């Protein structure tokens, strides 16, 4: 059995979140119920659960995280993800040759319907500093 990281996210509108994550991952949800959906993926190896949260009606969810991310193994894979995401019109924000967290990277940032940020990225090298300019992962 493959190990997977499991993340459970409360969502305001389950259908809207399912649509976003199907575009993000390029695959349909594995399981869908009236108040729940999940994505059990091998690439990336993740088990993402979306749980309809009744108390998120009009307010922002309380966040105990900075963002989520998928580190891709090489530039070719990153380019394939980038092209696919661009074709879905999710309106990501690109960062090119960014220095963040002592690494150089190419990134695309996406925000899900509940304002959780996702960083899709590939490491292109190491860096001696934390960041070269403010970015989502290490804003000054």
PDB file of N, CA and C in Angstrom, residues 57-124:
ATOM      1  N   UNK A  57     -20.795  29.337   6.922  1.00  0.00           N
ATOM      2  CA  UNK A  57     -21.761  30.000   6.060  1.00  0.00           C
ATOM      3  C   UNK A  57     -21.248  31.329   5.501  1.00  0.00           C
ATOM      4  N   UNK A  58     -20.966  32.246   6.337  1.00  0.00           N
ATOM      5  CA  UNK A  58     -20.613  33.584   5.858  1.00  0.00           C
ATOM      6  C   UNK A  58     -19.274  34.082   6.360  1.00  0.00           C
ATOM      7  N   UNK A  59     -18.586  33.314   7.167  1.00  0.00           N
ATOM      8  CA  UNK A  59     -17.334  33.794   7.747  1.00  0.00           C
ATOM      9  C   UNK A  59     -16.154  33.017   7.183  1.00  0.00           C
ATOM     10  N   UNK A  60     -14.998  33.605   7.341  1.00  0.00           N
ATOM     11  CA  UNK A  60     -13.760  32.947   6.930  1.00  0.00           C
ATOM     12  C   UNK A  60     -13.469  31.790   7.869  1.00  0.00           C
ATOM     13  N   UNK A  61     -12.949  30.673   7.330  1.00  0.00           N
ATOM     14  CA  UNK A  61     -12.562  29.604   8.234  1.00  0.00           C
ATOM     15  C   UNK A  61     -11.358  30.031   9.069  1.00  0.00           C
ATOM     16  N   UNK A  62     -11.298  29.551  10.297  1.00  0.00           N
ATOM     17  CA  UNK A  62     -10.125  29.800  11.130  1.00  0.00           C
ATOM     18  C   UNK A  62      -8.977  29.000  10.545  1.00  0.00           C
ATOM     19  N   UNK A  63      -7.856  29.662  10.282  1.00  0.00           N
ATOM     20  CA  UNK A  63      -6.740  28.977   9.630  1.00  0.00           C
ATOM     21  C   UNK A  63      -5.625  28.732  10.630  1.00  0.00           C
ATOM     22  N   UNK A  64      -5.153  27.519  10.611  1.00  0.00           N
ATOM     23  CA  UNK A  64      -4.005  27.178  11.432  1.00  0.00           C
ATOM     24  C   UNK A  64      -2.852  26.758  10.533  1.00  0.00           C
ATOM     25  N   UNK A  65      -2.930  27.158   9.267  1.00  0.00           N
ATOM     26  CA  UNK A  65      -1.894  26.801   8.306  1.00  0.00           C
ATOM     27  C   UNK A  65      -1.587  28.023   7.441  1.00  0.00           C
ATOM     28  N   UNK A  66      -0.436  27.986   6.797  1.00  0.00           N
ATOM     29  CA  UNK A  66      -0.034  29.041   5.882  1.00  0.00           C
ATOM     30  C   UNK A  66      -0.595  28.767   4.492  1.00  0.00           C
ATOM     31  N   UNK A  67      -0.310  27.571   3.967  1.00  0.00           N
ATOM     32  CA  UNK A  67      -0.794  27.153   2.663  1.00  0.00           C
ATOM     33  C   UNK A  67      -0.504  25.666   2.502  1.00  0.00           C
ATOM     34  N   UNK A  68      -0.985  25.104   1.415  1.00  0.00           N
ATOM     35  CA  UNK A  68      -0.695  23.714   1.061  1.00  0.00           C
ATOM     36  C   UNK A  68       0.091  23.730  -0.238  1.00  0.00           C
ATOM     37  N   UNK A  69       0.808  22.664  -0.510  1.00  0.00           N
ATOM     38  CA  UNK A  69       1.579  22.650  -1.739  1.00  0.00           C
ATOM     39  C   UNK A  69       1.835  21.262  -2.265  1.00  0.00           C
ATOM     40  N   UNK A  70       2.160  21.247  -3.548  1.00  0.00           N
ATOM     41  CA  UNK A  70       2.573  20.017  -4.221  1.00  0.00           C
ATOM     42  C   UNK A  70       3.912  20.321  -4.879  1.00  0.00           C
ATOM     43  N   UNK A  71       4.969  19.653  -4.394  1.00  0.00           N
ATOM     44  CA  UNK A  71       6.286  19.792  -5.014  1.00  0.00           C
ATOM     45  C   UNK A  71       6.385  18.746  -6.110  1.00  0.00           C
ATOM     46  N   UNK A  72       6.651  19.187  -7.314  1.00  0.00           N
ATOM     47  CA  UNK A  72       6.751  18.280  -8.451  1.00  0.00           C
ATOM     48  C   UNK A  72       8.209  17.893  -8.673  1.00  0.00           C
ATOM     49  N   UNK A  73       8.448  16.723  -9.271  1.00  0.00           N
ATOM     50  CA  UNK A  73       9.809  16.191  -9.327  1.00  0.00           C
ATOM     51  C   UNK A  73      10.748  16.868 -10.320  1.00  0.00           C
ATOM     52  N   UNK A  74      10.206  17.496 -11.381  1.00  0.00           N
ATOM     53  CA  UNK A  74      11.082  18.086 -12.394  1.00  0.00           C
ATOM     54  C   UNK A  74      10.316  19.143 -13.187  1.00  0.00           C
ATOM     55  N   UNK A  75      11.062  19.915 -13.960  1.00  0.00           N
ATOM     56  CA  UNK A  75      10.469  21.020 -14.725  1.00  0.00           C
ATOM     57  C   UNK A  75       9.469  20.507 -15.769  1.00  0.00           C
ATOM     58  N   UNK A  76       9.739  19.388 -16.371  1.00  0.00           N
ATOM     59  CA  UNK A  76       8.819  18.825 -17.374  1.00  0.00           C
ATOM     60  C   UNK A  76       7.449  18.541 -16.747  1.00  0.00           C
ATOM     61  N   UNK A  77       7.447  17.946 -15.569  1.00  0.00           N
ATOM     62  CA  UNK A  77       6.192  17.667 -14.869  1.00  0.00           C
ATOM     63  C   UNK A  77       5.511  18.972 -14.470  1.00  0.00           C
ATOM     64  N   UNK A  78       6.301  19.942 -13.986  1.00  0.00           N
ATOM     65  CA  UNK A  78       5.747  21.245 -13.632  1.00  0.00           C
ATOM     66  C   UNK A  78       5.091  21.896 -14.854  1.00  0.00           C
ATOM     67  N   UNK A  79       5.779  21.886 -15.985  1.00  0.00           N
ATOM     68  CA  UNK A  79       5.224  22.496 -17.192  1.00  0.00           C
ATOM     69  C   UNK A  79       3.921  21.816 -17.617  1.00  0.00           C
ATOM     70  N   UNK A  80       3.864  20.500 -17.490  1.00  0.00           N
ATOM     71  CA  UNK A  80       2.634  19.775 -17.840  1.00  0.00           C
ATOM     72  C   UNK A  80       1.494  20.188 -16.899  1.00  0.00           C
ATOM     73  N   UNK A  81       1.776  20.262 -15.588  1.00  0.00           N
ATOM     74  CA  UNK A  81       0.758  20.705 -14.632  1.00  0.00           C
ATOM     75  C   UNK A  81       0.339  22.143 -14.951  1.00  0.00           C
ATOM     76  N   UNK A  82       1.314  23.008 -15.187  1.00  0.00           N
ATOM     77  CA  UNK A  82       1.027  24.415 -15.456  1.00  0.00           C
ATOM     78  C   UNK A  82       0.124  24.552 -16.676  1.00  0.00           C
ATOM     79  N   UNK A  83       0.462  23.855 -17.753  1.00  0.00           N
ATOM     80  CA  UNK A  83      -0.347  23.925 -18.977  1.00  0.00           C
ATOM     81  C   UNK A  83      -1.761  23.415 -18.730  1.00  0.00           C
ATOM     82  N   UNK A  84      -1.876  22.304 -17.999  1.00  0.00           N
ATOM     83  CA  UNK A  84      -3.206  21.747 -17.718  1.00  0.00           C
ATOM     84  C   UNK A  84      -4.018  22.704 -16.855  1.00  0.00           C
ATOM     85  N   UNK A  85      -3.397  23.271 -15.819  1.00  0.00           N
ATOM     86  CA  UNK A  85      -4.115  24.208 -14.947  1.00  0.00           C
ATOM     87  C   UNK A  85      -4.535  25.458 -15.717  1.00  0.00           C
ATOM     88  N   UNK A  86      -3.665  25.942 -16.586  1.00  0.00           N
ATOM     89  CA  UNK A  86      -4.003  27.114 -17.389  1.00  0.00           C
ATOM     90  C   UNK A  86      -5.215  26.823 -18.282  1.00  0.00           C
ATOM     91  N   UNK A  87      -5.289  25.614 -18.816  1.00  0.00           N
ATOM     92  CA  UNK A  87      -6.410  25.264 -19.701  1.00  0.00           C
ATOM     93  C   UNK A  87      -7.739  25.166 -18.945  1.00  0.00           C
ATOM     94  N   UNK A  88      -7.688  24.983 -17.616  1.00  0.00           N
ATOM     95  CA  UNK A  88      -8.922  24.901 -16.829  1.00  0.00           C
ATOM     96  C   UNK A  88      -9.426  26.279 -16.418  1.00  0.00           C
ATOM     97  N   UNK A  89      -8.624  27.308 -16.653  1.00  0.00           N
ATOM     98  CA  UNK A  89      -8.967  28.687 -16.301  1.00  0.00           C
ATOM     99  C   UNK A  89      -9.171  28.883 -14.802  1.00  0.00           C
ATOM    100  N   UNK A  90      -8.324  28.237 -14.003  1.00  0.00           N
ATOM    101  CA  UNK A  90      -8.379  28.440 -12.555  1.00  0.00           C
ATOM    102  C   UNK A  90      -7.717  29.754 -12.138  1.00  0.00           C
ATOM    103  N   UNK A  91      -7.085  30.447 -13.072  1.00  0.00           N
ATOM    104  CA  UNK A  91      -6.484  31.756 -12.813  1.00  0.00           C
ATOM    105  C   UNK A  91      -5.422  31.715 -11.727  1.00  0.00           C
ATOM    106  N   UNK A  92      -4.400  30.912 -11.948  1.00  0.00           N
ATOM    107  CA  UNK A  92      -3.276  30.865 -11.026  1.00  0.00           C
ATOM    108  C   UNK A  92      -2.377  32.075 -11.202  1.00  0.00           C
ATOM    109  N   UNK A  93      -1.525  32.276 -10.221  1.00  0.00           N
ATOM    110  CA  UNK A  93      -0.542  33.356 -10.253  1.00  0.00           C
ATOM    111  C   UNK A  93       0.843  32.732 -10.315  1.00  0.00           C
ATOM    112  N   UNK A  94       1.606  33.077 -11.349  1.00  0.00           N
ATOM    113  CA  UNK A  94       2.928  32.506 -11.557  1.00  0.00           C
ATOM    114  C   UNK A  94       4.002  33.270 -10.796  1.00  0.00           C
ATOM    115  N   UNK A  95       5.014  32.533 -10.327  1.00  0.00           N
ATOM    116  CA  UNK A  95       6.246  33.109  -9.803  1.00  0.00           C
ATOM    117  C   UNK A  95       7.384  32.391 -10.525  1.00  0.00           C
ATOM    118  N   UNK A  96       8.256  33.191 -11.172  1.00  0.00           N
ATOM    119  CA  UNK A  96       9.359  32.618 -11.951  1.00  0.00           C
ATOM    120  C   UNK A  96      10.689  32.863 -11.245  1.00  0.00           C
ATOM    121  N   UNK A  97      11.507  31.825 -11.216  1.00  0.00           N
ATOM    122  CA  UNK A  97      12.852  31.907 -10.639  1.00  0.00           C
ATOM    123  C   UNK A  97      12.818  32.627  -9.295  1.00  0.00           C
ATOM    124  N   UNK A  98      11.892  32.207  -8.452  1.00  0.00           N
ATOM    125  CA  UNK A  98      11.693  32.820  -7.147  1.00  0.00           C
ATOM    126  C   UNK A  98      12.619  32.163  -6.118  1.00  0.00           C
ATOM    127  N   UNK A  99      13.153  32.947  -5.210  1.00  0.00           N
ATOM    128  CA  UNK A  99      13.918  32.403  -4.086  1.00  0.00           C
ATOM    129  C   UNK A  99      12.994  32.429  -2.884  1.00  0.00           C
ATOM    130  N   UNK A 100      12.778  31.274  -2.307  1.00  0.00           N
ATOM    131  CA  UNK A 100      11.890  31.153  -1.160  1.00  0.00           C
ATOM    132  C   UNK A 100      12.325  29.938  -0.347  1.00  0.00           C
ATOM    133  N   UNK A 101      12.420  30.119   0.945  1.00  0.00           N
ATOM    134  CA  UNK A 101      12.759  29.010   1.846  1.00  0.00           C
ATOM    135  C   UNK A 101      14.075  28.345   1.467  1.00  0.00           C
ATOM    136  N   UNK A 102      15.064  29.173   1.113  1.00  0.00           N
ATOM    137  CA  UNK A 102      16.419  28.714   0.785  1.00  0.00           C
ATOM    138  C   UNK A 102      16.463  27.819  -0.443  1.00  0.00           C
ATOM    139  N   UNK A 103      15.546  28.057  -1.380  1.00  0.00           N
ATOM    140  CA  UNK A 103      15.530  27.295  -2.631  1.00  0.00           C
ATOM    141  C   UNK A 103      15.073  28.208  -3.768  1.00  0.00           C
ATOM    142  N   UNK A 104      15.511  27.909  -4.970  1.00  0.00           N
ATOM    143  CA  UNK A 104      15.004  28.559  -6.181  1.00  0.00           C
ATOM    144  C   UNK A 104      13.895  27.682  -6.723  1.00  0.00           C
ATOM    145  N   UNK A 105      12.857  28.322  -7.286  1.00  0.00           N
ATOM    146  CA  UNK A 105      11.724  27.534  -7.750  1.00  0.00           C
ATOM    147  C   UNK A 105      10.921  28.266  -8.812  1.00  0.00           C
ATOM    148  N   UNK A 106      10.173  27.481  -9.562  1.00  0.00           N
ATOM    149  CA  UNK A 106       9.099  27.946 -10.435  1.00  0.00           C
ATOM    150  C   UNK A 106       7.815  27.559  -9.730  1.00  0.00           C
ATOM    151  N   UNK A 107       6.840  28.481  -9.674  1.00  0.00           N
ATOM    152  CA  UNK A 107       5.621  28.214  -8.914  1.00  0.00           C
ATOM    153  C   UNK A 107       4.395  28.729  -9.644  1.00  0.00           C
ATOM    154  N   UNK A 108       3.286  28.100  -9.322  1.00  0.00           N
ATOM    155  CA  UNK A 108       1.988  28.661  -9.643  1.00  0.00           C
ATOM    156  C   UNK A 108       1.151  28.548  -8.372  1.00  0.00           C
ATOM    157  N   UNK A 109       0.459  29.634  -8.031  1.00  0.00           N
ATOM    158  CA  UNK A 109      -0.376  29.698  -6.837  1.00  0.00           C
ATOM    159  C   UNK A 109      -1.834  29.697  -7.244  1.00  0.00           C
ATOM    160  N   UNK A 110      -2.651  28.929  -6.532  1.00  0.00           N
ATOM    161  CA  UNK A 110      -4.092  28.868  -6.766  1.00  0.00           C
ATOM    162  C   UNK A 110      -4.802  29.020  -5.432  1.00  0.00           C
ATOM    163  N   UNK A 111      -6.000  29.546  -5.470  1.00  0.00           N
ATOM    164  CA  UNK A 111      -6.797  29.714  -4.257  1.00  0.00           C
ATOM    165  C   UNK A 111      -8.109  28.976  -4.440  1.00  0.00           C
ATOM    166  N   UNK A 112      -8.413  28.076  -3.499  1.00  0.00           N
ATOM    167  CA  UNK A 112      -9.650  27.296  -3.611  1.00  0.00           C
ATOM    168  C   UNK A 112     -10.848  28.156  -3.199  1.00  0.00           C
ATOM    169  N   UNK A 113     -12.062  27.658  -3.367  1.00  0.00           N
ATOM    170  CA  UNK A 113     -13.244  28.460  -3.057  1.00  0.00           C
ATOM    171  C   UNK A 113     -13.338  28.913  -1.597  1.00  0.00           C
ATOM    172  N   UNK A 114     -12.617  28.258  -0.681  1.00  0.00           N
ATOM    173  CA  UNK A 114     -12.628  28.656   0.726  1.00  0.00           C
ATOM    174  C   UNK A 114     -11.383  29.445   1.114  1.00  0.00           C
ATOM    175  N   UNK A 115     -10.682  29.931   0.114  1.00  0.00           N
ATOM    176  CA  UNK A 115      -9.511  30.791   0.267  1.00  0.00           C
ATOM    177  C   UNK A 115      -8.287  30.076   0.828  1.00  0.00           C
ATOM    178  N   UNK A 116      -8.232  28.748   0.687  1.00  0.00           N
ATOM    179  CA  UNK A 116      -7.015  28.001   1.008  1.00  0.00           C
ATOM    180  C   UNK A 116      -6.091  28.126  -0.195  1.00  0.00           C
ATOM    181  N   UNK A 117      -4.836  28.482   0.069  1.00  0.00           N
ATOM    182  CA  UNK A 117      -3.893  28.652  -1.029  1.00  0.00           C
ATOM    183  C   UNK A 117      -3.098  27.377  -1.262  1.00  0.00           C
ATOM    184  N   UNK A 118      -2.895  27.090  -2.548  1.00  0.00           N
ATOM    185  CA  UNK A 118      -2.132  25.926  -2.989  1.00  0.00           C
ATOM    186  C   UNK A 118      -0.976  26.399  -3.855  1.00  0.00           C
ATOM    187  N   UNK A 119       0.215  25.914  -3.534  1.00  0.00           N
ATOM    188  CA  UNK A 119       1.446  26.231  -4.250  1.00  0.00           C
ATOM    189  C   UNK A 119       1.851  24.972  -5.021  1.00  0.00           C
ATOM    190  N   UNK A 120       1.878  25.067  -6.338  1.00  0.00           N
ATOM    191  CA  UNK A 120       2.352  23.976  -7.189  1.00  0.00           C
ATOM    192  C   UNK A 120       3.724  24.427  -7.671  1.00  0.00           C
ATOM    193  N   UNK A 121       4.752  23.625  -7.392  1.00  0.00           N
ATOM    194  CA  UNK A 121       6.092  24.140  -7.643  1.00  0.00           C
ATOM    195  C   UNK A 121       7.107  23.052  -7.953  1.00  0.00           C
ATOM    196  N   UNK A 122       8.223  23.516  -8.531  1.00  0.00           N
ATOM    197  CA  UNK A 122       9.371  22.652  -8.772  1.00  0.00           C
ATOM    198  C   UNK A 122      10.620  23.383  -8.289  1.00  0.00           C
ATOM    199  N   UNK A 123      11.443  22.660  -7.551  1.00  0.00           N
ATOM    200  CA  UNK A 123      12.719  23.210  -7.073  1.00  0.00           C
ATOM    201  C   UNK A 123      13.683  23.223  -8.265  1.00  0.00           C
ATOM    202  N   UNK A 124      14.298  24.385  -8.498  1.00  0.00           N
ATOM    203  CA  UNK A 124      15.254  24.494  -9.599  1.00  0.00           C
ATOM    204  C   UNK A 124      16.680  24.677  -9.103  1.00  0.00           C
TER     205      UNK A 124
END
